[in-house]
JSON list of C-alpha atoms and ligand atoms in Angstrom, two decimals:
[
{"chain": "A", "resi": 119, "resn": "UNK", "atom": "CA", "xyz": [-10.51, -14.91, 3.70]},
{"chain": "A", "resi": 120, "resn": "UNK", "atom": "CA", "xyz": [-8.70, -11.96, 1.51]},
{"chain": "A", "resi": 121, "resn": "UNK", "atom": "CA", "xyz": [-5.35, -11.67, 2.34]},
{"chain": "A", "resi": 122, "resn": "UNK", "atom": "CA", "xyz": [-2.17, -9.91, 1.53]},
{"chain": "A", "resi": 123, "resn": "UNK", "atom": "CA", "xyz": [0.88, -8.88, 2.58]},
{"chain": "A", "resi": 124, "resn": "UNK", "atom": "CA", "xyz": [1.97, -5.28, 3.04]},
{"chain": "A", "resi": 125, "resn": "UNK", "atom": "CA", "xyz": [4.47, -2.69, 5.01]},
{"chain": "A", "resi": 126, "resn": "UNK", "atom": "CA", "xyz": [2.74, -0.89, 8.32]},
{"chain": "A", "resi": 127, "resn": "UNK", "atom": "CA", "xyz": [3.03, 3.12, 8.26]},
{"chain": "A", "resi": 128, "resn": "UNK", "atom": "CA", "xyz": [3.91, 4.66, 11.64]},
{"chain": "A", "resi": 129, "resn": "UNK", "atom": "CA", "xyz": [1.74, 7.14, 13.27]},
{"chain": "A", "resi": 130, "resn": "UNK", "atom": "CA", "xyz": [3.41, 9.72, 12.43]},
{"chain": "A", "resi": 131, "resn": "UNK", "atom": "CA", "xyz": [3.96, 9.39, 8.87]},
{"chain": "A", "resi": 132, "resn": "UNK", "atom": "CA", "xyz": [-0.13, 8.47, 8.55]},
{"chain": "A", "resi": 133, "resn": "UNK", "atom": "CA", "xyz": [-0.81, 11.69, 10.12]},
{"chain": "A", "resi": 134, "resn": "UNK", "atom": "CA", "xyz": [1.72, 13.53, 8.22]},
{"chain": "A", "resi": 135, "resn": "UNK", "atom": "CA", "xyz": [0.05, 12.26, 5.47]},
{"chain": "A", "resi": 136, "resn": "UNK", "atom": "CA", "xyz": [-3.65, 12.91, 6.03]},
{"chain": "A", "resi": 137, "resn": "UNK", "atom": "CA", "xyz": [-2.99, 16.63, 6.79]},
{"chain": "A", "resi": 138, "resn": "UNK", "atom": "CA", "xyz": [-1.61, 16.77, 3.39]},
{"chain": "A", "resi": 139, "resn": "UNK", "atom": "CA", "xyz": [-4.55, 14.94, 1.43]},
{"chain": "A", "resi": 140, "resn": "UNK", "atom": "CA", "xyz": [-6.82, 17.23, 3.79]},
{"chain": "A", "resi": 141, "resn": "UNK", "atom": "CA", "xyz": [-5.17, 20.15, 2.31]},
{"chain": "A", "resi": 142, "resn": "UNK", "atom": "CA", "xyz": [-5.68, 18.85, -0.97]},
{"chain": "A", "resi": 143, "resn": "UNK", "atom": "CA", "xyz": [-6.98, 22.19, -3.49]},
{"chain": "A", "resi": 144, "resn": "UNK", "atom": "CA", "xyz": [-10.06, 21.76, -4.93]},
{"chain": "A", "resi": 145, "resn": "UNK", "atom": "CA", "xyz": [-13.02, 20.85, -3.13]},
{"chain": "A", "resi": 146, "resn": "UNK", "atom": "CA", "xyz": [-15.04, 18.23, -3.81]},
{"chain": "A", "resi": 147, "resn": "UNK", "atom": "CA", "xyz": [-12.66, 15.81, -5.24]},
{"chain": "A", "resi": 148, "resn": "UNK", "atom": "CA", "xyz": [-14.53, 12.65, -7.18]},
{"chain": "A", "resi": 149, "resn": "UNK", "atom": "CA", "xyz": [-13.30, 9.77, -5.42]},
{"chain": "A", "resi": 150, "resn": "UNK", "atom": "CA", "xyz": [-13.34, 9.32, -1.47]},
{"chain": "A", "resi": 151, "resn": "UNK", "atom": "CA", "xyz": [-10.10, 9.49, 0.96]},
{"chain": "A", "resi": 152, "resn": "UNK", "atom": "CA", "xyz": [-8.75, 6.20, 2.25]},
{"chain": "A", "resi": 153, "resn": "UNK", "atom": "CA", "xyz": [-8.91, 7.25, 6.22]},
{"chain": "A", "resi": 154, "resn": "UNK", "atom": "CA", "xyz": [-5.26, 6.95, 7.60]},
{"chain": "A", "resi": 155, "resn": "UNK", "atom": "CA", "xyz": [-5.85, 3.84, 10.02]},
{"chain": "A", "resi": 156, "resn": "UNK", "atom": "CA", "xyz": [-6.12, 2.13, 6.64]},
{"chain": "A", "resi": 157, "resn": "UNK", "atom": "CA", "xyz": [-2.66, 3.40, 4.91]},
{"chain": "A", "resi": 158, "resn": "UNK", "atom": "CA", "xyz": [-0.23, 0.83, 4.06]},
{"chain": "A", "resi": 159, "resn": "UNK", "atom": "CA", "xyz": [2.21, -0.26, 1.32]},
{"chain": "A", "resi": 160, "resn": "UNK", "atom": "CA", "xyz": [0.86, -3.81, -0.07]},
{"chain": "A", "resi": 161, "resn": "UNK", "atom": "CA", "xyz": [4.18, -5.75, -0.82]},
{"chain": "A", "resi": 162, "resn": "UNK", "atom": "CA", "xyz": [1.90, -8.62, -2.06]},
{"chain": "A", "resi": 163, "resn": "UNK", "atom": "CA", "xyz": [-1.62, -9.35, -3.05]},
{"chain": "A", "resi": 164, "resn": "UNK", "atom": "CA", "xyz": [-2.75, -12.70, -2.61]},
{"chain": "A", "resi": 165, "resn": "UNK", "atom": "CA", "xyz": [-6.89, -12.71, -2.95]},
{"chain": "A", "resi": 166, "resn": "UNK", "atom": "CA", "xyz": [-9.35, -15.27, -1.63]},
{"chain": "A", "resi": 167, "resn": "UNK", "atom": "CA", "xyz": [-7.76, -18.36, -0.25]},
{"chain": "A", "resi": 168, "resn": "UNK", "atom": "CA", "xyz": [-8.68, -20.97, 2.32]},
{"chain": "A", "resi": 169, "resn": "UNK", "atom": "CA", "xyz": [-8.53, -20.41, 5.96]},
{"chain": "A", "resi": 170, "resn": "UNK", "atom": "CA", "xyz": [-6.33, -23.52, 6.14]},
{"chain": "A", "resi": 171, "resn": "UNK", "atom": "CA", "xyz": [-3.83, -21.86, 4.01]},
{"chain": "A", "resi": 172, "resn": "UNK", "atom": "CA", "xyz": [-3.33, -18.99, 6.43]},
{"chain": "A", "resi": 173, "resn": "UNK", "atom": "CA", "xyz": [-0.60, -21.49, 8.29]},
{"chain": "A", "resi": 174, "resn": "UNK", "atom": "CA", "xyz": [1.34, -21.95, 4.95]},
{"chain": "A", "resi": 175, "resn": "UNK", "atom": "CA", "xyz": [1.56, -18.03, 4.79]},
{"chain": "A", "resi": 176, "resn": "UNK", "atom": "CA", "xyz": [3.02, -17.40, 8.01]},
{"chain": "A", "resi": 177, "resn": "UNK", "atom": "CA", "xyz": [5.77, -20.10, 7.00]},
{"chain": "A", "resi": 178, "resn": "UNK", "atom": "CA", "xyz": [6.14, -17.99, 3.43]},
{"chain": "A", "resi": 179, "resn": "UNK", "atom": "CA", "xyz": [6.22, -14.12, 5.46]},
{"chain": "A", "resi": 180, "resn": "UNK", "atom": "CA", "xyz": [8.95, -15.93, 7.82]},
{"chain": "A", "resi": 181, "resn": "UNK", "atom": "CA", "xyz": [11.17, -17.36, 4.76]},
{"chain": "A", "resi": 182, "resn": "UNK", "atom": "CA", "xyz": [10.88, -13.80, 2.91]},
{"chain": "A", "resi": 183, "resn": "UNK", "atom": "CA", "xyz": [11.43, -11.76, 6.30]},
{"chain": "A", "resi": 184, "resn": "UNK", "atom": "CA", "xyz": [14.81, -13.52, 6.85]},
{"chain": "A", "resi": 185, "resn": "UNK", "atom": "CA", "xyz": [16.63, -12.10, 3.97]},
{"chain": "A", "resi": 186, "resn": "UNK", "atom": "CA", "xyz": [15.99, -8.67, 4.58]},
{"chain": "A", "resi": 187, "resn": "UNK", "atom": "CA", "xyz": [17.45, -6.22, 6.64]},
{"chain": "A", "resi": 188, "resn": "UNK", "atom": "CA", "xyz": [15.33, -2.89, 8.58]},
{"chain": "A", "resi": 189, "resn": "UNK", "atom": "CA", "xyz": [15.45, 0.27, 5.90]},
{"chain": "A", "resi": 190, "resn": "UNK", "atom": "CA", "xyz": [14.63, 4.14, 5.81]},
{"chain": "A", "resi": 191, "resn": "UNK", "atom": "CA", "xyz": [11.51, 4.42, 3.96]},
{"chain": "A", "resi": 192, "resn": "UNK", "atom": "CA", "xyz": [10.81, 8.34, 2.60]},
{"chain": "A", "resi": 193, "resn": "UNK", "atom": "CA", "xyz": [7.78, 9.41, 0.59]},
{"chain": "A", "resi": 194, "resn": "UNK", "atom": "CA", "xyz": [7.48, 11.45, -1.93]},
{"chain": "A", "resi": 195, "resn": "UNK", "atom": "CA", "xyz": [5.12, 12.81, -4.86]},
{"chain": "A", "resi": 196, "resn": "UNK", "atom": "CA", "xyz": [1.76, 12.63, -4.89]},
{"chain": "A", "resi": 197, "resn": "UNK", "atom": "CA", "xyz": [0.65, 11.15, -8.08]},
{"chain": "A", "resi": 198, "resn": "UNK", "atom": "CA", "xyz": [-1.77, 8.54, -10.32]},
{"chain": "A", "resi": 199, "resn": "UNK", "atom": "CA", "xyz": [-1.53, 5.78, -12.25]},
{"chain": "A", "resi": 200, "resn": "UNK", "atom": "CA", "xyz": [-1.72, 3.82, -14.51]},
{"chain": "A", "resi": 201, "resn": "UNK", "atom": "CA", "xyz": [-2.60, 6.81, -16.69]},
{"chain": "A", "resi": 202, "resn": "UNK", "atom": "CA", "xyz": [-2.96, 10.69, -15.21]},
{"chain": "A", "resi": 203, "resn": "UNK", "atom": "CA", "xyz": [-5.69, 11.99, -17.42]},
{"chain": "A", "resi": 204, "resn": "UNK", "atom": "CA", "xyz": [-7.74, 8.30, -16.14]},
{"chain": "A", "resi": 205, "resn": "UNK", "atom": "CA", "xyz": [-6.42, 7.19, -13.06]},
{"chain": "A", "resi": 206, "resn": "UNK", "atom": "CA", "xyz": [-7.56, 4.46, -11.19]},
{"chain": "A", "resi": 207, "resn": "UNK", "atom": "CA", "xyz": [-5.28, 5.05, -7.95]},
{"chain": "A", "resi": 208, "resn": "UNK", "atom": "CA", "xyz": [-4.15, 8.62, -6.26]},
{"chain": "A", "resi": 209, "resn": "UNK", "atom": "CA", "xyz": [-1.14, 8.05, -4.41]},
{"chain": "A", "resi": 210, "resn": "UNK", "atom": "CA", "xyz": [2.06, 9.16, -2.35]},
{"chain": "A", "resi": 211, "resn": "UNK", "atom": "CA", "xyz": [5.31, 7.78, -4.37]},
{"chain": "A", "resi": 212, "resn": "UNK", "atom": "CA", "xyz": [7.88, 6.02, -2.45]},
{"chain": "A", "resi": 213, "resn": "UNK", "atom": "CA", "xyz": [11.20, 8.68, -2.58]},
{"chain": "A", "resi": 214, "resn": "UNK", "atom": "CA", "xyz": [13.69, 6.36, -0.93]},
{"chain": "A", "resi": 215, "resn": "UNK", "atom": "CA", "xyz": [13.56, 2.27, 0.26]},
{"chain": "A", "resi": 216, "resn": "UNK", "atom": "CA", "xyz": [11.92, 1.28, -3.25]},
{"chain": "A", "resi": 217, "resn": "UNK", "atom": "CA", "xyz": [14.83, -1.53, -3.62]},
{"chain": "A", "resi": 218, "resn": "UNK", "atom": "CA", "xyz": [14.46, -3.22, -0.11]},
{"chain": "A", "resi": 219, "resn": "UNK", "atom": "CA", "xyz": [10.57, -2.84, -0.78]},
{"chain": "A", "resi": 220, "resn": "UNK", "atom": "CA", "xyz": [11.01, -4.47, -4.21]},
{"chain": "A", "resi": 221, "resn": "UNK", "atom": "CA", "xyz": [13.44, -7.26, -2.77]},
{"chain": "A", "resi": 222, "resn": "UNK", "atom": "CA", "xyz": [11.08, -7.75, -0.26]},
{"chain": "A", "resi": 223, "resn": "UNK", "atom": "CA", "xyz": [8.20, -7.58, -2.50]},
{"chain": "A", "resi": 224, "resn": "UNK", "atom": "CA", "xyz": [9.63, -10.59, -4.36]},
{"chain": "A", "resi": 225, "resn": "UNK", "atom": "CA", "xyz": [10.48, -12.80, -2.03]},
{"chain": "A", "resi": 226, "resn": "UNK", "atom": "CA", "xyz": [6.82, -12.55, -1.12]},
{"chain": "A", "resi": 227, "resn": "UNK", "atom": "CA", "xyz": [6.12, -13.12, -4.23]},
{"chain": "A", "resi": 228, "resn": "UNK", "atom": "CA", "xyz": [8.54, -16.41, -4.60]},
{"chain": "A", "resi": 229, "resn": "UNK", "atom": "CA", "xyz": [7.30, -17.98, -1.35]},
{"chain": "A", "resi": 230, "resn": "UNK", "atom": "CA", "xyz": [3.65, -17.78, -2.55]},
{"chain": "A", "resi": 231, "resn": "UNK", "atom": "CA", "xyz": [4.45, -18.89, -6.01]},
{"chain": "A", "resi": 232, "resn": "UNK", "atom": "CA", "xyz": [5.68, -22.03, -4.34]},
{"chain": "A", "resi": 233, "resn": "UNK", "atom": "CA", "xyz": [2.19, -22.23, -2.51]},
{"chain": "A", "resi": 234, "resn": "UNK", "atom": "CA", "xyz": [0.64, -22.39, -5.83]},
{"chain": "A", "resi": 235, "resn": "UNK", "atom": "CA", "xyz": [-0.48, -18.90, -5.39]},
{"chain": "A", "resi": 236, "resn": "UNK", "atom": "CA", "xyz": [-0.85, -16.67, -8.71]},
{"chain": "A", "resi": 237, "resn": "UNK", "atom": "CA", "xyz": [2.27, -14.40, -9.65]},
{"chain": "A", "resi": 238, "resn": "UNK", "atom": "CA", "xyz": [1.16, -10.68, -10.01]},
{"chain": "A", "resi": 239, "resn": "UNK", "atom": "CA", "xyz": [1.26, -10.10, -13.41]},
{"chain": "A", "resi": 240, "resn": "UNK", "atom": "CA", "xyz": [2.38, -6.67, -13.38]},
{"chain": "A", "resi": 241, "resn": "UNK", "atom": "CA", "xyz": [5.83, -5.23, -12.11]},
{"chain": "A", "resi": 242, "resn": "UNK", "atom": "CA", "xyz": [5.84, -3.85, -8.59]},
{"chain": "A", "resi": 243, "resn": "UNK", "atom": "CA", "xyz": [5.53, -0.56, -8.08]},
{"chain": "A", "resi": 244, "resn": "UNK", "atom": "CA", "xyz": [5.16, 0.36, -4.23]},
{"chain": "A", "resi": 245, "resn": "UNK", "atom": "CA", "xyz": [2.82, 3.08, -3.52]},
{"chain": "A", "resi": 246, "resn": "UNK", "atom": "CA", "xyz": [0.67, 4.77, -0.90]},
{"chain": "A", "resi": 247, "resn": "UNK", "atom": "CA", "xyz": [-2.81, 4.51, -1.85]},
{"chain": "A", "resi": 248, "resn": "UNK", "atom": "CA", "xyz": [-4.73, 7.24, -0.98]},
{"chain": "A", "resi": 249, "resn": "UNK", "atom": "CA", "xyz": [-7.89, 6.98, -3.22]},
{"chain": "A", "resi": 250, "resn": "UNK", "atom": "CA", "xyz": [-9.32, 4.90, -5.74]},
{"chain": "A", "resi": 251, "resn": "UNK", "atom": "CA", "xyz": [-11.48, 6.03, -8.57]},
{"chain": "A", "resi": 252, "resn": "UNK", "atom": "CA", "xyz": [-13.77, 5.28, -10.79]},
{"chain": "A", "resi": 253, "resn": "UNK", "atom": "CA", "xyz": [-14.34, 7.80, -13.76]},
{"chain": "A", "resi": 254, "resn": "UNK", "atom": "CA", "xyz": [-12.58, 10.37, -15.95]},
{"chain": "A", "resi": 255, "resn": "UNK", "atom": "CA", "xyz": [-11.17, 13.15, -13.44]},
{"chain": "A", "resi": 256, "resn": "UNK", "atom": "CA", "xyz": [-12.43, 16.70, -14.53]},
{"chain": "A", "resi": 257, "resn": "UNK", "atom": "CA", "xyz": [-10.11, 19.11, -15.70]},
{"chain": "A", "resi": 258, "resn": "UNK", "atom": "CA", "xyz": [-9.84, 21.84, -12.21]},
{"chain": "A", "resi": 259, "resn": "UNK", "atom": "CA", "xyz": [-9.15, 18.25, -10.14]},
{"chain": "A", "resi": 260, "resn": "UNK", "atom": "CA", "xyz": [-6.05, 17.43, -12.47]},
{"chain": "A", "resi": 261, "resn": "UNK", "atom": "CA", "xyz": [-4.81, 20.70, -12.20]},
{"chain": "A", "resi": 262, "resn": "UNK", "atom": "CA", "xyz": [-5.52, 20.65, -8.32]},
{"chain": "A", "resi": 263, "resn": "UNK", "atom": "CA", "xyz": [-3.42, 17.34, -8.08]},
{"chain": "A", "resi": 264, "resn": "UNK", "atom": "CA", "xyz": [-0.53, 19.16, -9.86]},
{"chain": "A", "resi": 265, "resn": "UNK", "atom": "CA", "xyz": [-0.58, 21.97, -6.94]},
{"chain": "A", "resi": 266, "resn": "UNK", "atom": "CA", "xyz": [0.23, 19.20, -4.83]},
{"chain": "A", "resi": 267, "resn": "UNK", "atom": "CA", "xyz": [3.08, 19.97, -2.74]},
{"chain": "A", "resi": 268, "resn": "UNK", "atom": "CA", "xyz": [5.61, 16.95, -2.26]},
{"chain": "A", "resi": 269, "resn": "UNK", "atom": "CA", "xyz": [5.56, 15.40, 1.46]},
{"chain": "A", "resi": 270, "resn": "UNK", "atom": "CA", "xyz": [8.39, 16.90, 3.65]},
{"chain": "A", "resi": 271, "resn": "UNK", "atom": "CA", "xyz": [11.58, 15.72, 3.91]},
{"chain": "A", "resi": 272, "resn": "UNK", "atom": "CA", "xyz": [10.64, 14.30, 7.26]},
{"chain": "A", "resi": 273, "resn": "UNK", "atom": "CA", "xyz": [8.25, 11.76, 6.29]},
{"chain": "A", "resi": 274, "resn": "UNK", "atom": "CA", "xyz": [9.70, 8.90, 6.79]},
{"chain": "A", "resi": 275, "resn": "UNK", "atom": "CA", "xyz": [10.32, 5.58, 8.71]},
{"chain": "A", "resi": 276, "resn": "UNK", "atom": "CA", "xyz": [12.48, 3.05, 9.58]},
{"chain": "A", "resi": 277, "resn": "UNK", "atom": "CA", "xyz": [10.67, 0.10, 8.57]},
{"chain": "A", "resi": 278, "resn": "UNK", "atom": "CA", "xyz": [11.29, -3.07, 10.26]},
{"chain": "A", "resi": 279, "resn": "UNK", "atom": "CA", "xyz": [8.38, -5.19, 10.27]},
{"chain": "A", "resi": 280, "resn": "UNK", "atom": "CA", "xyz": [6.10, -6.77, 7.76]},
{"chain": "A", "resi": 281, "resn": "UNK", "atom": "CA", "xyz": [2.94, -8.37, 8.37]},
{"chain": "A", "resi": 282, "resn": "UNK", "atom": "CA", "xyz": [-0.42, -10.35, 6.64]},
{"chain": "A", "resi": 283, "resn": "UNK", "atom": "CA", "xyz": [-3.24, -8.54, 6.60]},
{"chain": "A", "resi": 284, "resn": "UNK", "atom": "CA", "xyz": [-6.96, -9.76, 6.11]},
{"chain": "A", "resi": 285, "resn": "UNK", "atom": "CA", "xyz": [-9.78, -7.42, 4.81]},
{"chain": "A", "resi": 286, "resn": "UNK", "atom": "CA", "xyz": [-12.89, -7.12, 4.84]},
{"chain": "A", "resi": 287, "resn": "UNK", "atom": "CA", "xyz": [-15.45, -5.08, 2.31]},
{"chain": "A", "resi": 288, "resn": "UNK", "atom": "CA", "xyz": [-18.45, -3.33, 3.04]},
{"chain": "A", "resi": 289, "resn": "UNK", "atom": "CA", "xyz": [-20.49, -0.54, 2.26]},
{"chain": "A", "resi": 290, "resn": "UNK", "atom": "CA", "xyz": [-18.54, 1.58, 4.33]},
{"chain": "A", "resi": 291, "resn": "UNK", "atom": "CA", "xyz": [-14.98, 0.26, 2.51]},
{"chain": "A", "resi": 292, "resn": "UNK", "atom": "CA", "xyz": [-12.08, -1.79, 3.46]},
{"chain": "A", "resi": 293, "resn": "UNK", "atom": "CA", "xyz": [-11.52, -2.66, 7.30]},
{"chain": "A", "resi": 294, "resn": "UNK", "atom": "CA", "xyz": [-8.25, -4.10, 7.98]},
{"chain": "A", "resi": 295, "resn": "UNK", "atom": "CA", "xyz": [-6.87, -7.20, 10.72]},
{"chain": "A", "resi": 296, "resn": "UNK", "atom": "CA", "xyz": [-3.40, -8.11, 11.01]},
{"chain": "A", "resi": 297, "resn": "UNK", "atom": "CA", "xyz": [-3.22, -11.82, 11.10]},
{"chain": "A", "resi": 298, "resn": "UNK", "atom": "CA", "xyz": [1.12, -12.13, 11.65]},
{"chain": "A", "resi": 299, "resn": "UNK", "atom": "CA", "xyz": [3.94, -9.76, 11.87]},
{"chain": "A", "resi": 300, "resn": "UNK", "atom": "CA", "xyz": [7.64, -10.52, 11.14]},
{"chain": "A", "resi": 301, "resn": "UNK", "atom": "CA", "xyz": [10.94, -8.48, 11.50]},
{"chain": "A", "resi": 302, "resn": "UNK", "atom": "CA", "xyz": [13.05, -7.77, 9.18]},
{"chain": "A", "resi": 303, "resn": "UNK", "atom": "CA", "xyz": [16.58, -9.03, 8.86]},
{"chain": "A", "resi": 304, "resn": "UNK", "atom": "CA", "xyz": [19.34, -9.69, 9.64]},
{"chain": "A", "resi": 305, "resn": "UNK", "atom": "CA", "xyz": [20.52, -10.46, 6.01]},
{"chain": "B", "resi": 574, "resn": "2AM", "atom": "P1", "xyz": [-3.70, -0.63, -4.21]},
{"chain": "B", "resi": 574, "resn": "2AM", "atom": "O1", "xyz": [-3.44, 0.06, -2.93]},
{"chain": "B", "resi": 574, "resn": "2AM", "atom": "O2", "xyz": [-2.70, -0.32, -5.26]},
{"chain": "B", "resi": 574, "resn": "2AM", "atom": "O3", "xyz": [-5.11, -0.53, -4.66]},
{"chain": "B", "resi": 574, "resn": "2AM", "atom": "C1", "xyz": [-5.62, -4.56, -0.32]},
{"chain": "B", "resi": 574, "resn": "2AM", "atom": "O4", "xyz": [-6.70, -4.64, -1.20]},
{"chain": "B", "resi": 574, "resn": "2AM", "atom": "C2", "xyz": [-4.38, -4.07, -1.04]},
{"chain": "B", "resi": 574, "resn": "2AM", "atom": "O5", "xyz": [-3.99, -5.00, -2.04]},
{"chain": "B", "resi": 574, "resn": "2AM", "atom": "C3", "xyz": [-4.59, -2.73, -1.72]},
{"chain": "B", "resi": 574, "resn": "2AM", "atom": "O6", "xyz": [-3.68, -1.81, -1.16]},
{"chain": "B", "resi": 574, "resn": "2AM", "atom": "C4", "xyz": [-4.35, -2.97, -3.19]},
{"chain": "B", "resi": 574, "resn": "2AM", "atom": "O7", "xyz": [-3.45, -2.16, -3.84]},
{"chain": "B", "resi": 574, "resn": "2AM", "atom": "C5", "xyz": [-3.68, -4.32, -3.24]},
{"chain": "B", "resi": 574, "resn": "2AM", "atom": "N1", "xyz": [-4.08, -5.06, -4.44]},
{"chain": "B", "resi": 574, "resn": "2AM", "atom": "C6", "xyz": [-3.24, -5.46, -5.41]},
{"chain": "B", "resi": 574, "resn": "2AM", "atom": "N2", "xyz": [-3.90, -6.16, -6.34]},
{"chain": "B", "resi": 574, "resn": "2AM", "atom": "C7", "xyz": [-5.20, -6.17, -5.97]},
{"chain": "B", "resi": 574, "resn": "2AM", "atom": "C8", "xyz": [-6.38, -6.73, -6.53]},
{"chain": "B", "resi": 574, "resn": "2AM", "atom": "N3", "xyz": [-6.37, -7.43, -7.67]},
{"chain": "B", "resi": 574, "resn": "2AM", "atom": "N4", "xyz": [-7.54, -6.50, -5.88]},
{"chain": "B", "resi": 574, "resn": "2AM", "atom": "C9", "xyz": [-7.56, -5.78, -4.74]},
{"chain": "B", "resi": 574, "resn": "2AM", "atom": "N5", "xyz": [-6.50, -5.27, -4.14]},
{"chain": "B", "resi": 574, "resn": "2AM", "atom": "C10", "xyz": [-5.32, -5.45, -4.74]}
]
């Protein structure tokens, strides 16, 4: 099974969300919306691994929940990475929690390391992925993502759970279960 770990978005902040991308200026985009039942901030990616391991993950996502306490969570900018002119994710930017998500992030990241499971090479950077794409974007679309308006003030969450999610890839995209959830905290 593919599995990772990753922060759930409230209802309201994925709807907040999705009117935004809807509103997005210029038609036509070239990449396809995530839907908003899909939104969620991955904290940790961990791949293909054995159904038997899905036991040694719960222990791991219990171990990393304990040291953190609930936070605000606020989002932000709408942006791309790793580089603007060729993106290869559109995203909301995280304007307030990135530490806790971080801390969290890498606790993940110890408890799995300890499973034998691959450290992410990279350094975390939470984000809300809202597309992924493929090829160069054409000039009117980067402008388009510029006219972007940041989200309100109001989007945001208190974040107090975690969870393990398994997915699934077809032809129609990603479809998402939650295999275990955790609270966060106390510290
Ligand atoms: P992304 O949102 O930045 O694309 C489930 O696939 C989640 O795990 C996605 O949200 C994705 O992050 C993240 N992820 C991180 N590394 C990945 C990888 N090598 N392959 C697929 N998804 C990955």
């Amino acid at each position: 099974m593919r599995l990772f770990f990753a922060v759930p978005l409230s209802e309201a902040v994925r709807e907040t969300v999705w009117s935004a991308v809807r509103r997005f200026p210029a038609a036509d985009p070239p990449w396809r919306w995530i839907p908003p039942e899909n939104y969620h901030l991955t904290l940790k990616f961990i791949g293909e691994v054995d159904e038997r391991r899905a036991d040694e993950l719960r222990e791991a996502g219990a171990e990393a929940a304990a040291g953190i306490a609930p936070f605000p969570l606020r989002f932000g900018r709408f942006g791309a990475f790793p580089d603007p002119a060729r993106p290869r994710v559109i995203f909301f930017g995280i304007e307030e929690g990135f530490e806790p998500l971080a801390a969290l992030a890498g606790r993940l990241e110890e408890a799995c390391e300890a499973l034998g499971i691959e450290r992410e090479s990279r350094p975390f950077r939470a984000h809300l992925t809202l597309a992924r794409i493929k090829s160069p974007l054409p000039g009117p679309v980067r402008e388009a993502m510029h006219a972007v308006p940041p989200l309100p003030d109001s989007t945001r969450q208190m974040t107090d759970r975690f969870v393990l999610m398994s997915s699934r890839l077809d032809r129609a995209g990603a479809s998402y279960d939650e295999l275990a959830s955790w609270p966060l905290g106390p510290v």
